[in-house]
PDB file of C-alpha atoms and ligand atoms in Angstrom:
ATOM      1  CA  MET A   8     -12.738 -19.824   5.934  1.00  0.00           C
ATOM      2  CA  GLN A   9     -10.488 -21.893   3.724  1.00  0.00           C
ATOM      3  CA  VAL A  10      -6.709 -21.535   3.809  1.00  0.00           C
ATOM      4  CA  PHE A  11      -4.827 -22.400   0.612  1.00  0.00           C
ATOM      5  CA  GLU A  12      -1.077 -22.792   0.355  1.00  0.00           C
ATOM      6  CA  THR A  13      -1.034 -23.592  -3.334  1.00  0.00           C
ATOM      7  CA  LYS A  14      -2.291 -21.614  -6.286  1.00  0.00           C
ATOM      8  CA  ASP A  15      -3.771 -24.674  -8.008  1.00  0.00           C
ATOM      9  CA  ARG A  16      -6.126 -25.463  -5.114  1.00  0.00           C
ATOM     10  CA  LEU A  17      -7.197 -21.837  -4.854  1.00  0.00           C
ATOM     11  CA  SER A  18      -7.805 -21.678  -8.619  1.00  0.00           C
ATOM     12  CA  ILE A  19     -10.207 -24.641  -8.386  1.00  0.00           C
ATOM     13  CA  TYR A  20     -12.073 -22.903  -5.522  1.00  0.00           C
ATOM     14  CA  ILE A  21     -12.327 -19.632  -7.503  1.00  0.00           C
ATOM     15  CA  LYS A  22     -13.513 -21.479 -10.610  1.00  0.00           C
ATOM     16  CA  GLN A  23     -16.370 -22.988  -8.573  1.00  0.00           C
ATOM     17  CA  CYS A  24     -17.297 -19.533  -7.185  1.00  0.00           C
ATOM     18  CA  LYS A  25     -17.364 -18.073 -10.691  1.00  0.00           C
ATOM     19  CA  GLU A  26     -19.484 -20.963 -11.981  1.00  0.00           C
ATOM     20  CA  ARG A  27     -22.050 -19.998  -9.334  1.00  0.00           C
ATOM     21  CA  GLY A  28     -21.939 -16.438 -10.708  1.00  0.00           C
ATOM     22  CA  GLU A  29     -20.290 -15.013  -7.585  1.00  0.00           C
ATOM     23  CA  VAL A  30     -18.376 -11.723  -7.635  1.00  0.00           C
ATOM     24  CA  VAL A  31     -14.842 -12.267  -6.318  1.00  0.00           C
ATOM     25  CA  GLY A  32     -13.146  -9.523  -4.291  1.00  0.00           C
ATOM     26  CA  PHE A  33      -9.433  -9.645  -3.551  1.00  0.00           C
ATOM     27  CA  VAL A  34      -7.277  -7.993  -0.888  1.00  0.00           C
ATOM     28  CA  PRO A  35      -3.540  -8.593  -1.440  1.00  0.00           C
ATOM     29  CA  THR A  36      -1.442  -8.149   1.725  1.00  0.00           C
ATOM     30  CA  MET A  37       1.977  -8.904   3.128  1.00  0.00           C
ATOM     31  CA  GLY A  38       0.443  -9.992   6.454  1.00  0.00           C
ATOM     32  CA  ALA A  39       1.033  -8.499   9.927  1.00  0.00           C
ATOM     33  CA  LEU A  40      -2.582  -7.489   9.538  1.00  0.00           C
ATOM     34  CA  HIS A  41      -4.132  -4.508  11.298  1.00  0.00           C
ATOM     35  CA  GLU A  42      -7.417  -2.577  11.211  1.00  0.00           C
ATOM     36  CA  GLY A  43      -6.400  -0.963   7.903  1.00  0.00           C
ATOM     37  CA  HIS A  44      -6.342  -4.379   6.196  1.00  0.00           C
ATOM     38  CA  ILE A  45      -9.529  -5.405   7.975  1.00  0.00           C
ATOM     39  CA  SER A  46     -11.284  -2.297   6.632  1.00  0.00           C
ATOM     40  CA  LEU A  47     -10.324  -3.432   3.107  1.00  0.00           C
ATOM     41  CA  VAL A  48     -11.826  -6.877   3.782  1.00  0.00           C
ATOM     42  CA  LYS A  49     -15.008  -5.249   5.127  1.00  0.00           C
ATOM     43  CA  GLN A  50     -15.299  -3.005   2.079  1.00  0.00           C
ATOM     44  CA  ALA A  51     -14.736  -5.995  -0.199  1.00  0.00           C
ATOM     45  CA  LYS A  52     -17.486  -7.909   1.617  1.00  0.00           C
ATOM     46  CA  GLU A  53     -19.941  -5.071   0.969  1.00  0.00           C
ATOM     47  CA  SER A  54     -19.733  -5.387  -2.803  1.00  0.00           C
ATOM     48  CA  CYS A  55     -18.518  -8.959  -3.455  1.00  0.00           C
ATOM     49  CA  ASN A  56     -19.911 -12.428  -2.744  1.00  0.00           C
ATOM     50  CA  VAL A  57     -16.540 -13.982  -2.001  1.00  0.00           C
ATOM     51  CA  VAL A  58     -13.514 -12.284  -0.446  1.00  0.00           C
ATOM     52  CA  VAL A  59     -10.015 -13.688  -0.907  1.00  0.00           C
ATOM     53  CA  VAL A  60      -6.983 -12.336   0.976  1.00  0.00           C
ATOM     54  CA  SER A  61      -3.386 -13.205   0.122  1.00  0.00           C
ATOM     55  CA  ILE A  62      -0.607 -13.088   2.698  1.00  0.00           C
ATOM     56  CA  PHE A  63       2.762 -13.053   1.000  1.00  0.00           C
ATOM     57  CA  VAL A  64       5.878 -11.075   1.901  1.00  0.00           C
ATOM     58  CA  ASN A  65       7.064 -10.406  -1.618  1.00  0.00           C
ATOM     59  CA  PRO A  66      10.877 -10.429  -1.840  1.00  0.00           C
ATOM     60  CA  THR A  67      11.012  -8.707  -5.238  1.00  0.00           C
ATOM     61  CA  GLN A  68       9.608  -5.429  -3.899  1.00  0.00           C
ATOM     62  CA  PHE A  69      12.183  -4.957  -1.115  1.00  0.00           C
ATOM     63  CA  ASN A  70      15.146  -2.902  -2.243  1.00  0.00           C
ATOM     64  CA  ASP A  71      16.691  -3.175   1.238  1.00  0.00           C
ATOM     65  CA  PRO A  72      17.461  -6.777   2.404  1.00  0.00           C
ATOM     66  CA  LYS A  73      17.354  -5.636   6.075  1.00  0.00           C
ATOM     67  CA  ASP A  74      13.812  -4.352   5.546  1.00  0.00           C
ATOM     68  CA  LEU A  75      12.765  -7.749   4.092  1.00  0.00           C
ATOM     69  CA  GLU A  76      14.370  -9.635   6.966  1.00  0.00           C
ATOM     70  CA  ARG A  77      12.734  -7.599   9.728  1.00  0.00           C
ATOM     71  CA  TYR A  78       9.304  -7.311   8.039  1.00  0.00           C
ATOM     72  CA  PRO A  79       6.844  -8.583  10.702  1.00  0.00           C
ATOM     73  CA  ARG A  80       5.381 -12.045  10.129  1.00  0.00           C
ATOM     74  CA  THR A  81       2.338 -13.014  12.247  1.00  0.00           C
ATOM     75  CA  LEU A  82       0.603 -15.662  10.139  1.00  0.00           C
ATOM     76  CA  GLU A  83      -1.284 -17.473  12.907  1.00  0.00           C
ATOM     77  CA  ASN A  84      -2.822 -14.234  14.248  1.00  0.00           C
ATOM     78  CA  ASP A  85      -3.553 -12.988  10.728  1.00  0.00           C
ATOM     79  CA  ILE A  86      -5.562 -16.119   9.946  1.00  0.00           C
ATOM     80  CA  LYS A  87      -7.572 -15.836  13.202  1.00  0.00           C
ATOM     81  CA  LEU A  88      -8.279 -12.162  12.506  1.00  0.00           C
ATOM     82  CA  LEU A  89      -9.452 -12.848   8.942  1.00  0.00           C
ATOM     83  CA  GLU A  90     -11.685 -15.662  10.130  1.00  0.00           C
ATOM     84  CA  SER A  91     -13.264 -13.347  12.730  1.00  0.00           C
ATOM     85  CA  VAL A  92     -14.324 -10.835  10.066  1.00  0.00           C
ATOM     86  CA  GLY A  93     -15.841 -13.391   7.702  1.00  0.00           C
ATOM     87  CA  CYS A  94     -13.120 -13.595   5.039  1.00  0.00           C
ATOM     88  CA  ASP A  95     -13.848 -16.566   2.760  1.00  0.00           C
ATOM     89  CA  ALA A  96     -10.428 -17.712   1.588  1.00  0.00           C
ATOM     90  CA  VAL A  97      -6.774 -16.978   2.315  1.00  0.00           C
ATOM     91  CA  LEU A  98      -3.791 -17.715   0.108  1.00  0.00           C
ATOM     92  CA  THR A  99      -0.519 -18.184   2.028  1.00  0.00           C
ATOM     93  CA  PRO A 100       1.923 -19.269  -0.685  1.00  0.00           C
ATOM     94  CA  SER A 101       5.665 -19.941  -0.417  1.00  0.00           C
ATOM     95  CA  VAL A 102       8.147 -17.900  -2.460  1.00  0.00           C
ATOM     96  CA  GLU A 103       8.608 -20.921  -4.794  1.00  0.00           C
ATOM     97  CA  GLU A 104       4.868 -21.114  -5.345  1.00  0.00           C
ATOM     98  CA  ILE A 105       4.717 -17.507  -6.558  1.00  0.00           C
ATOM     99  CA  TYR A 106       8.107 -17.481  -8.307  1.00  0.00           C
ATOM    100  CA  PRO A 107       8.854 -21.020  -9.598  1.00  0.00           C
ATOM    101  CA  GLU A 108      11.480 -19.209 -11.598  1.00  0.00           C
ATOM    102  CA  PRO A 109      12.685 -15.610 -11.308  1.00  0.00           C
ATOM    103  CA  ASP A 110      10.353 -12.954 -12.701  1.00  0.00           C
ATOM    104  CA  THR A 111      12.468 -10.951 -15.144  1.00  0.00           C
ATOM    105  CA  ARG A 112       9.684  -8.664 -16.381  1.00  0.00           C
ATOM    106  CA  GLN A 113      10.540  -4.980 -16.375  1.00  0.00           C
ATOM    107  CA  PHE A 114       7.542  -2.654 -16.283  1.00  0.00           C
ATOM    108  CA  ASP A 115       7.701   0.903 -17.554  1.00  0.00           C
ATOM    109  CA  PHE A 116       5.386   3.203 -15.604  1.00  0.00           C
ATOM    110  CA  GLY A 117       6.743   6.388 -17.136  1.00  0.00           C
ATOM    111  CA  TYR A 118       6.324   9.537 -15.066  1.00  0.00           C
ATOM    112  CA  ILE A 119       4.380   7.981 -12.168  1.00  0.00           C
ATOM    113  CA  GLY A 120       7.284   5.609 -11.483  1.00  0.00           C
ATOM    114  CA  GLU A 121       9.878   8.370 -11.623  1.00  0.00           C
ATOM    115  CA  ILE A 122       8.712  10.548  -8.716  1.00  0.00           C
ATOM    116  CA  MET A 123       8.578  10.174  -4.923  1.00  0.00           C
ATOM    117  CA  GLU A 124       8.892   6.464  -4.001  1.00  0.00           C
ATOM    118  CA  GLY A 125      10.200   5.602  -7.489  1.00  0.00           C
ATOM    119  CA  PRO A 126      13.746   7.023  -7.187  1.00  0.00           C
ATOM    120  CA  LYS A 127      13.847   6.498  -3.391  1.00  0.00           C
ATOM    121  CA  ARG A 128      13.121   2.759  -3.669  1.00  0.00           C
ATOM    122  CA  PRO A 129      14.601   1.583  -6.993  1.00  0.00           C
ATOM    123  CA  GLY A 130      12.896  -1.596  -8.251  1.00  0.00           C
ATOM    124  CA  HIS A 131      10.159  -1.446  -5.588  1.00  0.00           C
ATOM    125  CA  PHE A 132       7.241  -0.702  -7.899  1.00  0.00           C
ATOM    126  CA  ASN A 133       8.496  -3.209 -10.465  1.00  0.00           C
ATOM    127  CA  GLY A 134       8.374  -5.858  -7.721  1.00  0.00           C
ATOM    128  CA  VAL A 135       4.890  -4.748  -6.643  1.00  0.00           C
ATOM    129  CA  ALA A 136       3.633  -5.018 -10.242  1.00  0.00           C
ATOM    130  CA  GLN A 137       5.259  -8.449 -10.651  1.00  0.00           C
ATOM    131  CA  VAL A 138       3.630  -9.917  -7.554  1.00  0.00           C
ATOM    132  CA  VAL A 139       0.233  -8.255  -7.941  1.00  0.00           C
ATOM    133  CA  SER A 140      -0.054  -9.429 -11.560  1.00  0.00           C
ATOM    134  CA  ARG A 141       0.881 -12.982 -10.504  1.00  0.00           C
ATOM    135  CA  LEU A 142      -1.690 -12.852  -7.701  1.00  0.00           C
ATOM    136  CA  PHE A 143      -4.308 -11.474 -10.121  1.00  0.00           C
ATOM    137  CA  ASP A 144      -3.588 -14.419 -12.459  1.00  0.00           C
ATOM    138  CA  ILE A 145      -4.138 -16.875  -9.604  1.00  0.00           C
ATOM    139  CA  VAL A 146      -7.174 -15.247  -7.950  1.00  0.00           C
ATOM    140  CA  ASN A 147      -8.799 -13.873 -11.098  1.00  0.00           C
ATOM    141  CA  PRO A 148     -10.785 -11.315  -9.072  1.00  0.00           C
ATOM    142  CA  ASP A 149     -13.528  -8.991 -10.293  1.00  0.00           C
ATOM    143  CA  ARG A 150     -12.430  -6.278  -7.836  1.00  0.00           C
ATOM    144  CA  ALA A 151      -9.232  -5.652  -5.903  1.00  0.00           C
ATOM    145  CA  PHE A 152      -8.975  -3.381  -2.859  1.00  0.00           C
ATOM    146  CA  PHE A 153      -5.991  -1.204  -1.921  1.00  0.00           C
ATOM    147  CA  GLY A 154      -5.433   1.333   0.867  1.00  0.00           C
ATOM    148  CA  MET A 155      -4.905   5.005   0.060  1.00  0.00           C
ATOM    149  CA  LYS A 156      -1.923   5.151   2.422  1.00  0.00           C
ATOM    150  CA  ASP A 157       0.060   3.713  -0.498  1.00  0.00           C
ATOM    151  CA  PHE A 158      -1.280   6.441  -2.748  1.00  0.00           C
ATOM    152  CA  GLN A 159       1.388   6.140  -5.474  1.00  0.00           C
ATOM    153  CA  GLN A 160       1.149   2.325  -5.410  1.00  0.00           C
ATOM    154  CA  ILE A 161      -2.512   2.557  -6.449  1.00  0.00           C
ATOM    155  CA  ALA A 162      -1.531   4.598  -9.530  1.00  0.00           C
ATOM    156  CA  ILE A 163       1.150   1.989 -10.342  1.00  0.00           C
ATOM    157  CA  ILE A 164      -1.357  -0.868 -10.008  1.00  0.00           C
ATOM    158  CA  ARG A 165      -3.853   0.946 -12.254  1.00  0.00           C
ATOM    159  CA  SER A 166      -1.099   1.389 -14.848  1.00  0.00           C
ATOM    160  CA  MET A 167      -0.121  -2.315 -14.615  1.00  0.00           C
ATOM    161  CA  VAL A 168      -3.797  -3.318 -14.962  1.00  0.00           C
ATOM    162  CA  SER A 169      -4.104  -1.215 -18.094  1.00  0.00           C
ATOM    163  CA  GLN A 170      -0.766  -2.399 -19.581  1.00  0.00           C
ATOM    164  CA  LEU A 171      -1.645  -6.085 -19.039  1.00  0.00           C
ATOM    165  CA  ASP A 172      -5.277  -5.544 -19.985  1.00  0.00           C
ATOM    166  CA  TYR A 173      -6.849  -7.033 -16.852  1.00  0.00           C
ATOM    167  CA  ASN A 174     -10.582  -6.627 -16.463  1.00  0.00           C
ATOM    168  CA  ILE A 175     -10.357  -5.875 -12.737  1.00  0.00           C
ATOM    169  CA  ASP A 176     -11.922  -2.964 -10.900  1.00  0.00           C
ATOM    170  CA  ILE A 177      -9.285  -1.322  -8.661  1.00  0.00           C
ATOM    171  CA  VAL A 178     -10.965   0.104  -5.563  1.00  0.00           C
ATOM    172  CA  SER A 179      -9.032   2.600  -3.431  1.00  0.00           C
ATOM    173  CA  CYS A 180     -10.055   2.767   0.224  1.00  0.00           C
ATOM    174  CA  PRO A 181      -9.513   5.490   2.860  1.00  0.00           C
ATOM    175  CA  ILE A 182      -6.516   5.493   5.210  1.00  0.00           C
ATOM    176  CA  VAL A 183      -7.283   4.012   8.624  1.00  0.00           C
ATOM    177  CA  ARG A 184      -5.575   5.772  11.540  1.00  0.00           C
ATOM    178  CA  GLU A 185      -4.787   4.969  15.156  1.00  0.00           C
ATOM    179  CA  SER A 186      -6.724   7.128  17.657  1.00  0.00           C
ATOM    180  CA  ASP A 187      -3.691   9.461  17.859  1.00  0.00           C
ATOM    181  CA  GLY A 188      -3.658   9.949  14.078  1.00  0.00           C
ATOM    182  CA  LEU A 189      -0.776   7.664  13.052  1.00  0.00           C
ATOM    183  CA  ALA A 190      -1.630   5.925   9.779  1.00  0.00           C
ATOM    184  CA  MET A 191      -1.947   2.186  10.403  1.00  0.00           C
ATOM    185  CA  SER A 192       0.936   0.214   8.946  1.00  0.00           C
ATOM    186  CA  SER A 193       2.481  -3.204   9.544  1.00  0.00           C
ATOM    187  CA  ARG A 194       5.763  -1.356  10.104  1.00  0.00           C
ATOM    188  CA  ASN A 195       4.355   0.546  13.129  1.00  0.00           C
ATOM    189  CA  ARG A 196       4.986  -2.471  15.320  1.00  0.00           C
ATOM    190  CA  LEU A 197       8.719  -2.134  14.581  1.00  0.00           C
ATOM    191  CA  LEU A 198       8.837   1.361  16.137  1.00  0.00           C
ATOM    192  CA  SER A 199      10.547   1.807  19.512  1.00  0.00           C
ATOM    193  CA  ALA A 200       8.288   3.199  22.266  1.00  0.00           C
ATOM    194  CA  GLU A 201       9.849   6.656  21.833  1.00  0.00           C
ATOM    195  CA  HIS A 202       9.456   6.665  18.050  1.00  0.00           C
ATOM    196  CA  ARG A 203       5.889   5.369  18.364  1.00  0.00           C
ATOM    197  CA  ALA A 204       5.040   8.198  20.768  1.00  0.00           C
ATOM    198  CA  THR A 205       6.326  10.855  18.395  1.00  0.00           C
ATOM    199  CA  ALA A 206       5.157   9.394  15.052  1.00  0.00           C
ATOM    200  CA  PRO A 207       1.606  10.894  15.295  1.00  0.00           C
ATOM    201  CA  ASN A 208       3.255  14.296  14.777  1.00  0.00           C
ATOM    202  CA  ILE A 209       3.433  13.417  11.073  1.00  0.00           C
ATOM    203  CA  HIS A 210      -0.351  13.433  10.642  1.00  0.00           C
ATOM    204  CA  ARG A 211      -0.789  16.331  13.085  1.00  0.00           C
ATOM    205  CA  ILE A 212       1.572  18.518  11.043  1.00  0.00           C
ATOM    206  CA  LEU A 213       0.054  17.448   7.708  1.00  0.00           C
ATOM    207  CA  SER A 214      -3.432  18.314   9.015  1.00  0.00           C
ATOM    208  CA  GLU A 215      -2.146  21.722  10.120  1.00  0.00           C
ATOM    209  CA  ALA A 216      -0.521  22.169   6.686  1.00  0.00           C
ATOM    210  CA  VAL A 217      -3.899  21.610   5.006  1.00  0.00           C
ATOM    211  CA  LYS A 218      -5.440  24.347   7.179  1.00  0.00           C
ATOM    212  CA  ILE A 219      -2.739  26.947   6.469  1.00  0.00           C
ATOM    213  CA  HIS A 220      -1.849  26.045   2.881  1.00  0.00           C
ATOM    214  CA  ASN A 221      -3.414  29.184   1.382  1.00  0.00           C
ATOM    215  CA  THR A 222      -1.301  31.478   3.514  1.00  0.00           C
ATOM    216  CA  MET A 223       1.932  30.614   1.696  1.00  0.00           C
ATOM    217  CA  SER A 224       3.340  29.349  -1.607  1.00  0.00           C
ATOM    218  CA  VAL A 225       3.652  25.634  -2.419  1.00  0.00           C
ATOM    219  CA  ALA A 226       7.435  25.744  -1.897  1.00  0.00           C
ATOM    220  CA  GLU A 227       7.043  27.562   1.426  1.00  0.00           C
ATOM    221  CA  LEU A 228       4.468  25.037   2.643  1.00  0.00           C
ATOM    222  CA  LYS A 229       6.803  22.135   1.799  1.00  0.00           C
ATOM    223  CA  ASN A 230       9.609  23.819   3.759  1.00  0.00           C
ATOM    224  CA  TRP A 231       7.249  24.504   6.649  1.00  0.00           C
ATOM    225  CA  ILE A 232       6.282  20.799   6.782  1.00  0.00           C
ATOM    226  CA  ILE A 233       9.914  19.655   6.658  1.00  0.00           C
ATOM    227  CA  GLU A 234      11.016  22.102   9.359  1.00  0.00           C
ATOM    228  CA  SER A 235       8.044  21.322  11.619  1.00  0.00           C
ATOM    229  CA  ILE A 236       8.598  17.554  11.421  1.00  0.00           C
ATOM    230  CA  ASN A 237      12.396  17.721  11.621  1.00  0.00           C
ATOM    231  CA  SER A 238      12.193  19.966  14.681  1.00  0.00           C
ATOM    232  CA  ASN A 239      11.489  16.688  16.445  1.00  0.00           C
ATOM    233  CA  PRO A 240      14.906  15.003  16.861  1.00  0.00           C
ATOM    234  CA  LEU A 241      13.409  11.505  16.434  1.00  0.00           C
ATOM    235  CA  LEU A 242      11.860  12.191  13.006  1.00  0.00           C
ATOM    236  CA  GLU A 243      13.504  12.972   9.677  1.00  0.00           C
ATOM    237  CA  VAL A 244      11.637  13.776   6.477  1.00  0.00           C
ATOM    238  CA  GLU A 245      12.953  11.909   3.432  1.00  0.00           C
ATOM    239  CA  TYR A 246      10.763  13.796   0.985  1.00  0.00           C
ATOM    240  CA  VAL A 247       7.542  15.752   0.837  1.00  0.00           C
ATOM    241  CA  GLU A 248       5.698  16.403  -2.422  1.00  0.00           C
ATOM    242  CA  ILE A 249       2.388  17.996  -3.270  1.00  0.00           C
ATOM    243  CA  VAL A 250       0.855  16.311  -6.297  1.00  0.00           C
ATOM    244  CA  ASP A 251      -2.317  16.278  -8.340  1.00  0.00           C
ATOM    245  CA  GLU A 252      -4.670  13.599  -7.005  1.00  0.00           C
ATOM    246  CA  LYS A 253      -5.340  12.112 -10.461  1.00  0.00           C
ATOM    247  CA  SER A 254      -2.208  12.652 -12.583  1.00  0.00           C
ATOM    248  CA  LEU A 255       0.326  12.818  -9.707  1.00  0.00           C
ATOM    249  CA  LYS A 256       1.837  15.845 -11.479  1.00  0.00           C
ATOM    250  CA  ILE A 257       3.935  17.823  -9.006  1.00  0.00           C
ATOM    251  CA  THR A 258       2.152  21.030  -7.975  1.00  0.00           C
ATOM    252  CA  GLU A 259       4.116  24.281  -8.383  1.00  0.00           C
ATOM    253  CA  GLU A 260       1.283  26.801  -7.785  1.00  0.00           C
ATOM    254  CA  TRP A 261      -1.992  26.590  -5.863  1.00  0.00           C
ATOM    255  CA  SER A 262      -3.782  28.040  -8.892  1.00  0.00           C
ATOM    256  CA  GLU A 263      -3.296  24.715 -10.761  1.00  0.00           C
ATOM    257  CA  GLU A 264      -6.610  22.897 -11.214  1.00  0.00           C
ATOM    258  CA  GLY A 265      -7.664  19.709  -9.397  1.00  0.00           C
ATOM    259  CA  SER A 266      -7.385  18.326  -5.866  1.00  0.00           C
ATOM    260  CA  LYS A 267      -3.931  18.090  -4.395  1.00  0.00           C
ATOM    261  CA  VAL A 268      -2.404  15.471  -2.130  1.00  0.00           C
ATOM    262  CA  ILE A 269       0.510  16.056   0.224  1.00  0.00           C
ATOM    263  CA  CYS A 270       2.663  12.893   0.173  1.00  0.00           C
ATOM    264  CA  ILE A 271       5.413  12.330   2.701  1.00  0.00           C
ATOM    265  CA  THR A 272       7.991   9.811   3.809  1.00  0.00           C
ATOM    266  CA  VAL A 273       9.562  10.163   7.234  1.00  0.00           C
ATOM    267  CA  TYR A 274      12.223   8.108   8.990  1.00  0.00           C
ATOM    268  CA  ALA A 275      11.427   7.378  12.624  1.00  0.00           C
ATOM    269  CA  GLY A 276      14.821   5.918  13.538  1.00  0.00           C
ATOM    270  CA  GLU A 277      15.361   3.119  11.002  1.00  0.00           C
ATOM    271  CA  ILE A 278      11.671   2.712  10.245  1.00  0.00           C
ATOM    272  CA  ARG A 279      10.357   4.354   7.119  1.00  0.00           C
ATOM    273  CA  LEU A 280       6.795   5.673   7.481  1.00  0.00           C
ATOM    274  CA  ILE A 281       4.707   6.980   4.623  1.00  0.00           C
ATOM    275  CA  ASP A 282       1.552   9.041   4.831  1.00  0.00           C
ATOM    276  CA  ASN A 283      -0.507  11.475   2.784  1.00  0.00           C
ATOM    277  CA  ILE A 284      -3.421  13.851   3.109  1.00  0.00           C
ATOM    278  CA  ILE A 285      -5.799  15.350   0.571  1.00  0.00           C
ATOM    279  CA  ILE A 286      -5.998  19.164   0.524  1.00  0.00           C
TER     280      ILE A 286
HETATM  281  O1  PAF B 106       0.696  -2.842  -0.179  1.00  0.00           O
HETATM  282  C1  PAF B 106       1.189  -3.955   0.084  1.00  0.00           C
HETATM  283  O2  PAF B 106       1.054  -4.515   1.184  1.00  0.00           O
HETATM  284  C2  PAF B 106       1.988  -4.665  -0.978  1.00  0.00           C
HETATM  285  O3  PAF B 106       2.739  -3.767  -1.733  1.00  0.00           O
HETATM  286  C3  PAF B 106       1.138  -5.575  -1.878  1.00  0.00           C
HETATM  287  C4  PAF B 106       0.151  -4.770  -2.685  1.00  0.00           C
HETATM  288  C5  PAF B 106       0.404  -6.590  -1.025  1.00  0.00           C
HETATM  289  C6  PAF B 106       2.037  -6.330  -2.857  1.00  0.00           C
HETATM  290  O4  PAF B 106       2.955  -7.144  -2.197  1.00  0.00           O
END
């Protein structure tokens, strides 16, 4: 496995791969890697000849400076882990390498940027689009792999890909969970022991909600989820929405066509956890 700190060296490597006719798969990450990331690498390996992972904690997508500061950084372990699963190349750039000067681009995602995470984390999706487009320019992948845990992020990336006219296949991959049901996330390692013990209630209650959804209205189910999660003093729901899987349109009635996804954000102390489940 080759580790690149600069975009120019990686670009030369990718150019050589493409000259050999190899399909390049890309997994962008912010490091602190876990089995969820590794599953993306494994899926990329199944359909691509070369798999590139980037590890870059992107400052432009953090709307809370405290969140950026405490974001876990475990580069040495990340590199060992990637090597053990047969990743081909890793990009570990500095902030200056990615942003030689500030990125002032403002994306307009319309409706999909105005719901759920959009208003709760102002500027977040703009920062995600900035960094992912810069990484796409450097890596020039044929396919890029993203986890379904960040369900709304995938819709944002697809919109950015279409706005900037990239010819890149965006592959969404299933959520990977701990054995107790907690969705894997780099932020899980920031949870206190007590918060970690109670966090699996989020998935447990969402799974229960899927089972009982037909017994009540959409509004009643949302209230039931909020009350069930908040009945635990260590958890507090920030929002819960039920949206159409494709358009992300907010569901008002079960009779509306198409699969639905329950999306949720919960604070476990100071740590913000997101999760979702398809109905
Ligand atoms: O999902 C993430 O980890 C990040 O938002 C991403 C896509 C790597 C961009 O920094």
